CSV table of C-alpha atoms in Angstrom, one decimal:
chain,number,residue,atom,x,y,z
P,177,UNK,CA,-0.3,0.4,0.1
P,178,UNK,CA,1.4,3.4,-1.0
P,179,UNK,CA,-0.5,6.4,-0.7
P,180,UNK,CA,0.4,8.9,-3.0
P,181,UNK,CA,-0.9,13.1,-2.3
P,182,UNK,CA,-3.3,14.5,-4.1
P,183,UNK,CA,-3.0,18.4,-3.9
P,184,UNK,CA,-3.4,19.4,-1.0
P,185,UNK,CA,-6.5,18.0,0.9
P,186,UNK,CA,-6.2,14.4,-1.0
P,187,UNK,CA,-4.4,10.9,-1.5
P,188,UNK,CA,-4.8,8.1,-4.1
P,189,UNK,CA,-4.0,5.2,-1.9
P,190,UNK,CA,-2.3,2.2,-4.4
P,191,UNK,CA,-2.4,-1.2,-3.5
P,192,UNK,CA,-1.3,-4.1,-5.7
P,193,UNK,CA,-4.6,-6.2,-6.8
P,194,UNK,CA,-8.5,-5.7,-7.2
P,195,UNK,CA,-9.6,-7.9,-4.5
P,196,UNK,CA,-7.5,-5.1,-1.9
P,197,UNK,CA,-9.1,-2.1,-3.5
P,198,UNK,CA,-12.7,-3.7,-2.5
P,199,UNK,CA,-11.5,-4.5,0.8
P,200,UNK,CA,-9.6,-1.2,2.1
P,201,UNK,CA,-12.7,0.6,-0.2
P,202,UNK,CA,-15.1,-1.8,2.7
P,203,UNK,CA,-13.0,-0.6,5.6
P,204,UNK,CA,-13.5,2.6,4.3
P,205,UNK,CA,-16.7,2.5,4.4
P,206,UNK,CA,-17.2,0.5,8.2
P,207,UNK,CA,-15.2,3.2,10.0
P,208,UNK,CA,-17.2,5.8,8.2
P,209,UNK,CA,-20.4,4.4,9.2
P,210,UNK,CA,-18.8,4.2,12.5
P,211,UNK,CA,-17.6,7.6,12.9
P,212,UNK,CA,-13.8,6.8,13.4
P,213,UNK,CA,-13.0,8.0,9.9
P,214,UNK,CA,-11.9,11.8,9.9
P,215,UNK,CA,-14.2,14.4,7.2
P,216,UNK,CA,-13.8,13.4,3.4
P,217,UNK,CA,-15.8,15.0,0.7
P,218,UNK,CA,-14.9,11.6,-1.9
P,219,UNK,CA,-13.9,8.4,-1.4
P,220,UNK,CA,-14.1,6.7,-4.6
P,221,UNK,CA,-12.6,3.3,-5.4
P,222,UNK,CA,-11.0,2.0,-9.2
P,223,UNK,CA,-9.1,-0.6,-10.4
P,224,UNK,CA,-6.5,-0.6,-8.3
P,225,UNK,CA,-6.4,3.1,-6.3
P,226,UNK,CA,-8.9,4.6,-3.8
P,227,UNK,CA,-8.5,8.6,-3.8
P,228,UNK,CA,-9.5,9.7,-0.7
P,229,UNK,CA,-10.8,13.4,-1.3
P,230,UNK,CA,-11.3,16.4,1.4
P,231,UNK,CA,-8.9,15.4,3.9
P,232,UNK,CA,-7.9,18.1,6.4
P,233,UNK,CA,-4.8,16.9,7.1
P,234,UNK,CA,-3.6,14.3,4.4
P,235,UNK,CA,-0.8,13.5,5.7
P,236,UNK,CA,-2.0,12.5,9.3
P,237,UNK,CA,-4.0,10.5,7.8
P,238,UNK,CA,-1.8,9.1,5.7
P,239,UNK,CA,0.5,7.6,8.4
P,240,UNK,CA,-2.9,6.1,10.6
P,241,UNK,CA,-3.7,4.2,7.1
P,242,UNK,CA,-0.2,2.7,7.5
P,243,UNK,CA,-0.9,1.3,10.7
P,244,UNK,CA,-4.8,-0.5,9.9
P,245,UNK,CA,-5.0,-4.2,10.2
P,246,UNK,CA,-7.9,-4.0,7.0
P,247,UNK,CA,-9.0,-7.7,6.8
P,248,UNK,CA,-9.8,-8.8,3.2
P,249,UNK,CA,-13.3,-8.2,1.5
P,250,UNK,CA,-16.1,-10.5,1.9
P,251,UNK,CA,-18.8,-10.6,-0.1
P,252,UNK,CA,-21.7,-11.6,3.0
P,253,UNK,CA,-24.1,-8.8,2.7
P,254,UNK,CA,-23.7,-7.3,-0.2
P,255,UNK,CA,-27.0,-6.5,-2.6
P,256,UNK,CA,-26.9,-8.8,-5.6
P,257,UNK,CA,-28.9,-7.6,-8.5
P,258,UNK,CA,-29.9,-9.6,-11.6
P,259,UNK,CA,-29.7,-7.6,-14.8
P,260,UNK,CA,-32.1,-9.5,-17.3
P,261,UNK,CA,-29.8,-9.2,-21.2
P,262,UNK,CA,-30.9,-10.2,-24.7
P,263,UNK,CA,-27.7,-11.5,-26.3
P,264,UNK,CA,-28.2,-9.9,-30.0
P,265,UNK,CA,-25.2,-7.7,-29.2
P,266,UNK,CA,-23.4,-6.9,-32.7
P,267,UNK,CA,-20.2,-8.1,-31.4
P,268,UNK,CA,-20.8,-11.3,-30.0
P,269,UNK,CA,-19.7,-13.5,-32.7
P,270,UNK,CA,-16.5,-12.0,-32.2
P,271,UNK,CA,-16.0,-11.5,-29.0
P,272,UNK,CA,-16.6,-15.8,-29.4
P,273,UNK,CA,-13.8,-16.1,-31.9
P,274,UNK,CA,-11.4,-14.4,-29.1
P,275,UNK,CA,-12.6,-16.3,-26.5
P,276,UNK,CA,-12.1,-19.6,-29.2
P,277,UNK,CA,-15.8,-20.7,-28.1
P,278,UNK,CA,-19.4,-20.5,-29.8
P,279,UNK,CA,-21.7,-17.3,-28.8
P,280,UNK,CA,-23.6,-19.3,-27.4
P,281,UNK,CA,-20.7,-20.6,-25.0
P,282,UNK,CA,-20.0,-16.9,-24.8
P,283,UNK,CA,-23.4,-16.7,-23.4
P,284,UNK,CA,-23.3,-19.7,-20.7
P,285,UNK,CA,-19.7,-18.4,-19.4
P,286,UNK,CA,-21.0,-13.9,-19.1
P,287,UNK,CA,-24.2,-15.6,-17.9
P,288,UNK,CA,-22.7,-18.6,-15.6
P,289,UNK,CA,-20.5,-15.3,-13.9
P,290,UNK,CA,-20.8,-13.3,-10.7
P,291,UNK,CA,-20.0,-10.1,-11.3
P,292,UNK,CA,-18.5,-7.2,-8.8
P,293,UNK,CA,-18.7,-3.8,-9.6
P,294,UNK,CA,-15.2,-2.9,-8.4
P,295,UNK,CA,-15.6,1.2,-9.3
P,296,UNK,CA,-17.9,3.4,-11.1
P,297,UNK,CA,-17.4,6.6,-14.0
P,298,UNK,CA,-17.5,7.8,-17.0
P,299,UNK,CA,-21.1,8.5,-16.8
P,300,UNK,CA,-23.6,8.3,-13.5
P,301,UNK,CA,-24.6,4.6,-12.9
P,302,UNK,CA,-21.8,3.3,-15.0
P,303,UNK,CA,-20.2,0.3,-13.1
P,304,UNK,CA,-16.4,-1.7,-13.8
P,305,UNK,CA,-17.9,-4.8,-13.2
P,306,UNK,CA,-15.4,-7.6,-12.5
P,307,UNK,CA,-15.5,-10.8,-12.3
P,308,UNK,CA,-14.4,-13.0,-15.3
P,309,UNK,CA,-11.9,-15.2,-15.9
P,310,UNK,CA,-8.4,-13.6,-17.0
P,311,UNK,CA,-8.7,-15.1,-20.7
P,312,UNK,CA,-11.3,-13.8,-21.2
P,313,UNK,CA,-10.3,-10.1,-21.4
P,314,UNK,CA,-10.6,-8.9,-24.9
P,315,UNK,CA,-9.4,-5.4,-26.2
P,316,UNK,CA,-11.5,-2.7,-27.3
P,317,UNK,CA,-12.8,-2.1,-30.8
P,318,UNK,CA,-9.8,-0.7,-32.9
P,319,UNK,CA,-12.2,1.4,-33.6
P,320,UNK,CA,-14.8,3.0,-31.6
P,321,UNK,CA,-18.4,3.2,-32.5
P,322,UNK,CA,-19.9,7.0,-32.1
P,323,UNK,CA,-23.1,6.1,-30.8
P,324,UNK,CA,-24.1,2.9,-28.5
P,325,UNK,CA,-27.7,2.2,-27.5
P,326,UNK,CA,-28.8,2.5,-24.1
P,327,UNK,CA,-28.8,-0.2,-22.1
P,328,UNK,CA,-25.4,-1.8,-23.8
P,329,UNK,CA,-23.5,-4.7,-22.5
P,330,UNK,CA,-20.2,-5.1,-23.1
P,331,UNK,CA,-17.0,-6.7,-22.7
P,332,UNK,CA,-12.9,-4.3,-22.7
P,333,UNK,CA,-10.3,-5.3,-20.8
P,334,UNK,CA,-11.1,-7.1,-18.0
P,335,UNK,CA,-14.2,-5.4,-17.5
P,336,UNK,CA,-18.1,-5.7,-18.2
P,337,UNK,CA,-20.3,-2.4,-18.5
P,338,UNK,CA,-24.4,-1.8,-18.8
P,339,UNK,CA,-24.2,1.9,-21.1
P,340,UNK,CA,-26.6,3.9,-18.5
P,341,UNK,CA,-27.4,6.4,-21.6
P,342,UNK,CA,-27.0,6.1,-25.6
P,343,UNK,CA,-22.8,7.1,-26.1
P,344,UNK,CA,-20.2,6.6,-28.2
P,345,UNK,CA,-17.8,3.3,-27.0
P,346,UNK,CA,-15.5,1.0,-28.3
P,347,UNK,CA,-16.3,-1.8,-25.7
P,348,UNK,CA,-17.4,-5.2,-27.7
P,349,UNK,CA,-21.3,-5.8,-27.6
P,350,UNK,CA,-22.5,-8.6,-26.0
P,351,UNK,CA,-26.3,-7.6,-26.1
P,352,UNK,CA,-28.6,-5.7,-24.9
P,353,UNK,CA,-31.1,-5.0,-21.3
P,354,UNK,CA,-33.8,-2.6,-20.7
P,355,UNK,CA,-33.0,-2.2,-16.7
P,356,UNK,CA,-32.2,1.8,-15.8
P,357,UNK,CA,-28.9,2.0,-14.7
P,358,UNK,CA,-29.5,4.9,-13.4
P,359,UNK,CA,-32.7,7.2,-12.7
P,360,UNK,CA,-32.2,10.7,-10.5
P,361,UNK,CA,-35.9,9.9,-9.3
P,362,UNK,CA,-35.5,6.5,-7.7
P,363,UNK,CA,-33.2,5.6,-4.7
P,364,UNK,CA,-30.9,5.1,-5.0
P,365,UNK,CA,-30.5,6.6,-8.5
P,366,UNK,CA,-27.8,4.4,-9.3
P,367,UNK,CA,-28.6,0.7,-9.6
P,368,UNK,CA,-24.5,0.0,-9.5
P,369,UNK,CA,-22.5,0.8,-6.4
P,370,UNK,CA,-19.3,0.0,-5.5
P,371,UNK,CA,-19.6,-3.5,-4.2
P,372,UNK,CA,-22.8,-4.1,-5.8
P,373,UNK,CA,-22.8,-8.3,-7.0
P,374,UNK,CA,-24.3,-7.9,-10.4
P,375,UNK,CA,-25.2,-11.4,-12.2
P,376,UNK,CA,-26.6,-11.1,-16.0
P,377,UNK,CA,-29.8,-13.5,-16.6
P,378,UNK,CA,-30.2,-14.6,-20.3
P,379,UNK,CA,-33.8,-13.4,-21.7
P,380,UNK,CA,-35.0,-15.6,-24.7
P,381,UNK,CA,-35.2,-13.5,-28.0
P,382,UNK,CA,-39.1,-14.6,-28.8
P,383,UNK,CA,-39.7,-12.7,-25.5
P,384,UNK,CA,-38.1,-9.6,-26.8
P,385,UNK,CA,-40.4,-7.0,-25.3
P,386,UNK,CA,-41.0,-3.7,-27.3
P,387,UNK,CA,-38.0,-1.4,-27.1
P,388,UNK,CA,-37.3,0.4,-24.1
P,389,UNK,CA,-36.8,4.0,-24.4
J,880,UNK,CA,-48.6,37.8,-13.6
J,881,UNK,CA,-47.6,37.2,-10.2
J,882,UNK,CA,-46.1,34.0,-10.2
J,883,UNK,CA,-42.5,34.0,-8.9
J,884,UNK,CA,-40.1,32.6,-12.0
J,885,UNK,CA,-39.2,34.5,-14.9
J,886,UNK,CA,-38.9,33.5,-19.3
J,887,UNK,CA,-36.0,33.7,-20.4
J,888,UNK,CA,-35.7,36.2,-23.8
J,889,UNK,CA,-32.3,35.5,-24.7
J,890,UNK,CA,-30.5,32.8,-23.1
J,891,UNK,CA,-27.2,33.3,-25.0
J,892,UNK,CA,-24.3,31.1,-26.0
J,893,UNK,CA,-24.6,29.1,-22.9
J,894,UNK,CA,-26.3,29.9,-19.9
J,895,UNK,CA,-26.6,27.2,-17.2
J,896,UNK,CA,-28.3,26.8,-13.7
J,897,UNK,CA,-25.3,26.5,-11.4
J,898,UNK,CA,-25.3,26.1,-6.6
J,899,UNK,CA,-22.5,24.7,-5.2
J,900,UNK,CA,-23.0,21.2,-6.5
J,901,UNK,CA,-23.2,18.0,-5.0
J,902,UNK,CA,-20.1,16.8,-4.1
J,903,UNK,CA,-20.3,13.3,-2.8
J,904,UNK,CA,-21.2,11.0,-5.3
J,905,UNK,CA,-17.9,10.7,-7.0
J,906,UNK,CA,-18.4,6.7,-6.4
J,907,UNK,CA,-21.5,6.7,-8.5
J,908,UNK,CA,-19.7,8.1,-11.4
J,909,UNK,CA,-21.7,11.5,-10.6
J,910,UNK,CA,-19.2,14.9,-11.3
J,911,UNK,CA,-19.7,17.9,-8.8
J,912,UNK,CA,-20.1,20.0,-10.9
J,913,UNK,CA,-21.6,23.5,-9.2
J,914,UNK,CA,-19.9,27.4,-10.7
J,915,UNK,CA,-17.3,27.0,-12.1
J,916,UNK,CA,-16.2,31.0,-10.8
J,917,UNK,CA,-17.7,29.5,-6.7
J,918,UNK,CA,-16.3,32.9,-5.4
J,919,UNK,CA,-18.6,34.9,-8.1
J,920,UNK,CA,-21.1,32.5,-7.8
J,921,UNK,CA,-21.1,33.1,-3.7
J,922,UNK,CA,-21.4,37.1,-4.3
J,923,UNK,CA,-24.0,37.3,-6.2
J,924,UNK,CA,-26.3,35.5,-3.9
J,925,UNK,CA,-24.9,37.0,-0.9
J,926,UNK,CA,-25.6,40.7,-2.9
J,927,UNK,CA,-29.4,39.5,-2.8
J,928,UNK,CA,-29.6,38.3,0.5
J,929,UNK,CA,-29.2,34.7,-0.4
J,930,UNK,CA,-27.5,31.6,1.1
J,931,UNK,CA,-24.2,30.7,-0.8
J,932,UNK,CA,-25.8,27.7,-2.3
J,933,UNK,CA,-29.0,29.2,-4.1
J,934,UNK,CA,-28.8,28.5,-7.6
J,935,UNK,CA,-28.2,31.4,-10.0
J,936,UNK,CA,-27.4,31.4,-13.8
J,937,UNK,CA,-23.9,31.0,-15.1
J,938,UNK,CA,-23.4,32.9,-18.7
J,939,UNK,CA,-20.9,32.4,-20.8
J,940,UNK,CA,-19.4,35.7,-22.2
J,941,UNK,CA,-22.4,36.6,-24.9
J,942,UNK,CA,-24.7,37.0,-20.8
J,943,UNK,CA,-28.7,36.5,-21.6
J,944,UNK,CA,-31.5,38.4,-21.2
J,945,UNK,CA,-34.6,37.1,-18.8
J,946,UNK,CA,-38.4,38.5,-18.2
J,947,UNK,CA,-39.8,38.8,-15.0
J,948,UNK,CA,-42.7,37.8,-14.1
J,949,UNK,CA,-42.6,39.3,-10.4
J,950,UNK,CA,-40.7,42.0,-8.9
J,951,UNK,CA,-37.3,40.7,-7.7
J,952,UNK,CA,-34.0,41.5,-6.4
J,953,UNK,CA,-30.8,40.5,-8.5
J,954,UNK,CA,-27.1,40.8,-8.8
J,955,UNK,CA,-24.7,40.5,-11.6
J,956,UNK,CA,-21.3,39.2,-10.6
J,957,UNK,CA,-18.5,37.7,-12.2
J,958,UNK,CA,-17.4,38.3,-15.7
J,959,UNK,CA,-17.9,42.4,-15.7
J,960,UNK,CA,-20.7,43.5,-18.6
J,961,UNK,CA,-23.2,46.4,-19.1
J,962,UNK,CA,-26.6,45.4,-16.9
J,963,UNK,CA,-30.0,46.9,-18.3
J,964,UNK,CA,-33.7,46.9,-17.1
J,965,UNK,CA,-35.9,47.4,-20.0
J,966,UNK,CA,-33.0,49.0,-22.1
J,967,UNK,CA,-32.0,51.5,-18.9
J,968,UNK,CA,-28.6,50.6,-17.5
J,969,UNK,CA,-28.4,49.2,-14.3
J,970,UNK,CA,-25.2,48.3,-11.5
J,971,UNK,CA,-23.0,45.5,-11.8
J,972,UNK,CA,-21.9,44.1,-8.5
J,973,UNK,CA,-25.0,45.4,-6.6
J,974,UNK,CA,-28.2,44.7,-5.6
J,975,UNK,CA,-31.1,45.8,-8.5
J,976,UNK,CA,-34.4,46.2,-8.1
J,977,UNK,CA,-36.6,44.6,-11.3
J,978,UNK,CA,-39.9,45.4,-11.4
J,979,UNK,CA,-42.5,42.6,-12.4
J,980,UNK,CA,-42.8,42.7,-16.1
J,981,UNK,CA,-39.2,44.4,-17.2
J,982,UNK,CA,-36.9,42.4,-19.2
J,983,UNK,CA,-33.3,42.3,-16.9
J,984,UNK,CA,-30.4,42.1,-19.8
J,985,UNK,CA,-27.1,40.7,-18.8
J,986,UNK,CA,-24.3,42.1,-22.0
J,987,UNK,CA,-21.8,40.6,-22.9
J,988,UNK,CA,-18.9,40.1,-21.2
J,989,UNK,CA,-15.8,43.3,-21.4
J,990,UNK,CA,-13.5,41.1,-20.3
J,991,UNK,CA,-13.3,36.7,-18.3
J,992,UNK,CA,-16.3,34.6,-19.6
J,993,UNK,CA,-18.6,33.8,-16.5
J,994,UNK,CA,-21.2,35.9,-15.3
J,995,UNK,CA,-23.3,35.2,-12.5
J,996,UNK,CA,-27.1,36.2,-12.2
J,997,UNK,CA,-28.4,35.8,-8.4
J,998,UNK,CA,-32.3,36.2,-8.4
J,999,UNK,CA,-33.0,37.1,-4.4
J,1000,UNK,CA,-34.9,33.0,-3.6
J,1001,UNK,CA,-32.4,31.5,-5.3
J,1002,UNK,CA,-33.8,29.5,-9.2
J,1003,UNK,CA,-36.0,26.7,-7.7
J,1004,UNK,CA,-35.5,24.2,-10.3
J,1005,UNK,CA,-35.6,20.6,-9.8
J,1006,UNK,CA,-32.8,18.9,-7.4
J,1007,UNK,CA,-31.2,15.9,-8.0
J,1008,UNK,CA,-28.7,14.6,-6.0
J,1009,UNK,CA,-29.4,17.4,-3.7
J,1010,UNK,CA,-27.8,19.8,-6.2
J,1011,UNK,CA,-29.7,22.1,-9.0
J,1012,UNK,CA,-26.5,22.8,-10.9
J,1013,UNK,CA,-26.4,21.7,-14.4
J,1014,UNK,CA,-23.9,19.2,-15.0
J,1015,UNK,CA,-22.2,18.6,-19.1
J,1016,UNK,CA,-21.3,16.1,-18.5
J,1017,UNK,CA,-23.7,13.9,-17.6
J,1018,UNK,CA,-26.4,15.6,-18.5
J,1019,UNK,CA,-27.5,15.8,-14.7
J,1020,UNK,CA,-29.6,18.9,-13.6
J,1021,UNK,CA,-31.4,21.6,-15.1
J,1022,UNK,CA,-30.8,21.9,-19.2
J,1023,UNK,CA,-29.4,24.1,-20.3
J,1024,UNK,CA,-31.7,27.6,-21.0
J,1025,UNK,CA,-33.4,28.1,-23.8
J,1026,UNK,CA,-35.4,30.8,-25.3
J,1027,UNK,CA,-38.9,30.4,-23.7
J,1028,UNK,CA,-38.1,28.7,-21.0
J,1029,UNK,CA,-40.1,29.7,-17.7
J,1030,UNK,CA,-38.0,28.8,-14.1
J,1031,UNK,CA,-39.5,29.2,-10.9
J,1032,UNK,CA,-37.8,31.3,-8.2
J,1033,UNK,CA,-37.7,30.6,-4.4
J,1034,UNK,CA,-39.3,33.3,-1.8
J,1035,UNK,CA,-36.2,35.8,-1.1
J,1036,UNK,CA,-35.6,34.8,2.5
J,1037,UNK,CA,-33.7,37.4,4.5
J,1038,UNK,CA,-33.1,41.0,4.1
J,1039,UNK,CA,-30.8,42.2,1.7
J,1040,UNK,CA,-28.2,43.8,3.2
J,1041,UNK,CA,-26.2,46.9,2.4
J,1042,UNK,CA,-23.4,46.2,-0.1
J,1043,UNK,CA,-20.1,46.4,0.7
J,1044,UNK,CA,-17.6,46.3,-1.8
J,1045,UNK,CA,-17.4,44.2,-4.4
J,1046,UNK,CA,-14.1,43.0,-5.8
J,1047,UNK,CA,-14.2,44.1,-9.9
J,1048,UNK,CA,-10.7,42.3,-11.4
J,1049,UNK,CA,-9.2,43.6,-14.5
J,1050,UNK,CA,-8.9,41.6,-17.0
J,1051,UNK,CA,-6.8,38.3,-16.7
J,1052,UNK,CA,-3.8,39.1,-18.8
J,1053,UNK,CA,-2.0,35.7,-17.3
J,1054,UNK,CA,-3.9,33.1,-15.6
J,1055,UNK,CA,-1.3,31.5,-13.1
J,1056,UNK,CA,-2.3,28.7,-11.6
J,1057,UNK,CA,-0.3,27.3,-8.5
J,1058,UNK,CA,-0.5,23.2,-8.6
J,1059,UNK,CA,1.0,20.5,-6.2
J,1060,UNK,CA,2.6,17.5,-8.1
J,1061,UNK,CA,1.5,14.4,-7.9
J,1062,UNK,CA,-0.1,11.8,-7.8
J,1063,UNK,CA,1.5,10.6,-11.0
J,1064,UNK,CA,4.6,12.9,-12.0
J,1065,UNK,CA,6.6,10.0,-11.7
J,1066,UNK,CA,5.3,9.5,-15.3
J,1067,UNK,CA,7.0,12.0,-16.6
J,1068,UNK,CA,10.6,12.8,-17.2
J,1069,UNK,CA,12.6,15.9,-15.1
J,1070,UNK,CA,12.5,17.7,-18.3
J,1071,UNK,CA,8.5,17.3,-18.7
J,1072,UNK,CA,8.0,18.1,-15.2
J,1073,UNK,CA,10.9,21.0,-15.6
J,1074,UNK,CA,7.7,22.1,-19.1
J,1075,UNK,CA,5.6,22.3,-16.8
J,1076,UNK,CA,7.3,24.8,-14.2
J,1077,UNK,CA,8.7,26.8,-16.5
J,1078,UNK,CA,6.3,26.6,-20.0
J,1079,UNK,CA,3.8,28.8,-20.9
J,1080,UNK,CA,0.7,27.5,-22.9
J,1081,UNK,CA,-2.2,29.2,-24.0
J,1082,UNK,CA,-5.9,28.7,-23.5
J,1083,UNK,CA,-7.4,26.9,-26.0
J,1084,UNK,CA,-11.3,27.5,-28.2
J,1085,UNK,CA,-11.8,23.9,-26.8
J,1086,UNK,CA,-12.2,24.5,-23.9
J,1087,UNK,CA,-15.3,24.2,-21.6
J,1088,UNK,CA,-17.2,23.3,-18.3
J,1089,UNK,CA,-15.6,19.8,-18.4
J,1090,UNK,CA,-11.9,21.4,-18.7
J,1091,UNK,CA,-9.5,24.1,-19.4
J,1092,UNK,CA,-7.6,23.0,-22.3
J,1093,UNK,CA,-4.4,24.0,-23.1
J,1094,UNK,CA,-1.8,24.7,-26.4
J,1095,UNK,CA,2.0,24.9,-26.0
J,1096,UNK,CA,5.1,22.5,-24.8
J,1097,UNK,CA,3.8,18.7,-25.0
J,1098,UNK,CA,5.2,17.5,-21.3
J,1099,UNK,CA,7.4,14.6,-21.9
J,1100,UNK,CA,6.8,11.0,-20.4
J,1101,UNK,CA,9.2,9.2,-18.4
J,1102,UNK,CA,6.9,6.2,-19.4
J,1103,UNK,CA,4.3,4.8,-22.0
J,1104,UNK,CA,1.4,2.5,-21.6
J,1105,UNK,CA,-1.5,3.0,-20.4
J,1106,UNK,CA,-2.6,3.4,-16.7
J,1107,UNK,CA,-5.5,1.7,-14.7
J,1108,UNK,CA,-8.4,4.2,-14.5
J,1109,UNK,CA,-8.5,6.0,-11.1
J,1110,UNK,CA,-10.0,8.5,-9.3
J,1111,UNK,CA,-9.7,12.2,-11.1
J,1112,UNK,CA,-10.1,14.9,-8.1
J,1113,UNK,CA,-11.6,18.8,-9.4
J,1114,UNK,CA,-8.2,21.1,-10.3
J,1115,UNK,CA,-6.9,17.4,-11.6
J,1116,UNK,CA,-4.0,18.6,-14.3
J,1117,UNK,CA,-4.3,15.1,-17.1
J,1118,UNK,CA,-1.7,14.7,-19.2
J,1119,UNK,CA,-3.1,12.9,-22.8
J,1120,UNK,CA,-1.2,11.3,-25.2
J,1121,UNK,CA,-0.1,14.8,-26.7
J,1122,UNK,CA,1.7,15.7,-23.6
J,1123,UNK,CA,-0.9,18.9,-23.3
J,1124,UNK,CA,-2.2,19.4,-20.1
J,1125,UNK,CA,-6.0,19.5,-19.4
J,1126,UNK,CA,-7.5,21.1,-16.4
J,1127,UNK,CA,-10.1,19.3,-14.3
J,1128,UNK,CA,-13.1,22.2,-13.8
J,1129,UNK,CA,-16.6,21.4,-12.6
J,1130,UNK,CA,-17.8,18.8,-15.0
J,1131,UNK,CA,-14.6,16.8,-15.1
J,1132,UNK,CA,-15.5,13.0,-15.1
J,1133,UNK,CA,-14.5,10.7,-11.9
J,1134,UNK,CA,-12.3,8.7,-12.9
J,1135,UNK,CA,-10.2,8.1,-15.8
J,1136,UNK,CA,-6.8,6.3,-17.5
J,1137,UNK,CA,-4.5,9.5,-18.3
J,1138,UNK,CA,-1.9,10.7,-15.6
J,1139,UNK,CA,-2.3,13.9,-13.4
J,1140,UNK,CA,1.0,15.1,-12.9
J,1141,UNK,CA,-0.9,17.8,-10.1
J,1142,UNK,CA,-3.5,19.0,-9.1
J,1143,UNK,CA,-4.6,23.0,-9.2
J,1144,UNK,CA,-5.2,24.5,-6.4
J,1145,UNK,CA,-8.8,25.7,-5.5
J,1146,UNK,CA,-8.8,28.5,-4.7
J,1147,UNK,CA,-7.0,29.5,-8.3
J,1148,UNK,CA,-10.5,27.5,-10.0
J,1149,UNK,CA,-12.6,31.2,-10.4
J,1150,UNK,CA,-9.6,32.4,-12.2
J,1151,UNK,CA,-9.4,29.8,-14.8
J,1152,UNK,CA,-13.1,29.7,-15.0
J,1153,UNK,CA,-12.6,33.5,-16.2
J,1154,UNK,CA,-10.0,33.3,-18.9
J,1155,UNK,CA,-10.5,33.8,-22.7
J,1156,UNK,CA,-9.1,31.2,-25.0
J,1157,UNK,CA,-5.4,32.8,-26.3
J,1158,UNK,CA,-5.3,34.0,-22.3
J,1159,UNK,CA,-1.4,33.0,-21.4
J,1160,UNK,CA,-1.0,29.7,-19.1
J,1161,UNK,CA,1.3,29.1,-16.8
J,1162,UNK,CA,1.6,26.5,-13.7
J,1163,UNK,CA,4.2,27.1,-10.7
J,1164,UNK,CA,4.8,24.5,-7.9
J,1165,UNK,CA,1.9,25.4,-5.0
J,1166,UNK,CA,2.9,25.7,-1.5
J,1167,UNK,CA,1.0,24.0,1.2
J,1168,UNK,CA,-1.8,25.8,1.4
J,1169,UNK,CA,-2.6,28.9,2.0
J,1170,UNK,CA,-6.7,28.9,3.4
J,1171,UNK,CA,-7.9,31.3,1.4
J,1172,UNK,CA,-10.6,33.5,2.8
J,1173,UNK,CA,-14.2,33.4,0.8
J,1174,UNK,CA,-15.1,36.7,-1.3
């Protein structure tokens, strides 16, 4: 664990693995809930780091952090969300080729994986989901698409993501979902938050509902 | 009409509703957003007796015009500009009483980019996650103003205090940004860091509420490759592969994969919000920082 300064009031804590990020993030939230964390403005877990911003005394906090005993993250008590997917994405065949399996196997493997929201970013409600074994990691498309449909379920690198709204993007598209990833009038607004567990549930094509907007 | 509201007569180049933003949601991918020149926003509110977090209008260069549906006290701060009520000159940087049905015009900025128009009672747009700020990156908050739109006003609270001295800055001849190196300064060579602290850039016309982009010397990288995505704070100086620093402003993405060579102190961001394209930009090493008094 290494804490790097971020401006006058922030620390970027570097960790060795996504699991260590998960564990530290969980510990920060536990301590915050118990009133044992100094005031912060943002706690942002990411791939290999946790950004802690808005600290009055970041150096002092970094020294304290070095003495923490952080237990490994457990998944008990985490919220599990089921996301129905129509696996009809334009890149399904390409992903099957990259994985060396049939498209049906891609669906079976993807929907058989327990994903976890490692971190968010890019857009409100967009989560970077980990869980696919390394041999299934795929590169981005050589040419990004200028517009992906809302609800696109996609892969890139070690991550799976679902686009909360229509946007440009270079990820490989496996399918689409009608699940609403972000609704500001809902509590919570984001379906995915760091730590949320996610399962994708294949939806038969012949039960495809009217396209939702 | 007697409802507490105003109608947009001329929306201007880009006029948005802003307050102090929605901090605390970066982990969900939600930018902080809020007034880019937070000092000017607070001052405008103070001049009309509002709390600092009341929503104001942030204009961009060409101002805006609104027709009041009720009498209201207003104030314009930030980029200096002509202010008129039904065509008659009114004060900039001071409370102005505008009668019902009058047209209040915030003119084109004489220098600086963004003016702030506060109404006593504040703008009562629908809050999202506790803020009424328009976030252009993620599309949260009220839409940017459009001609004909009607926005509601709140009820004025405290009586309007007497105006005290209002700072009136001259044109920004050079933007000097105090930067604290890190967290990824080690991704740059010693020559690259020297360039950062001695070079002169110009504000790019591609700048917006997401970031102040620059044109000038490229920072030399010490290592290639991509950084796994990490959290990006307000004021981050991110360096994309072209080597030109981008200063992250209020609507910046909350995570990103380009290295952050340093972070500019928040107290310097209002000046960055007012720097026009072409303005020279320098970065200087920040010393641990001054609690800067609010204006």
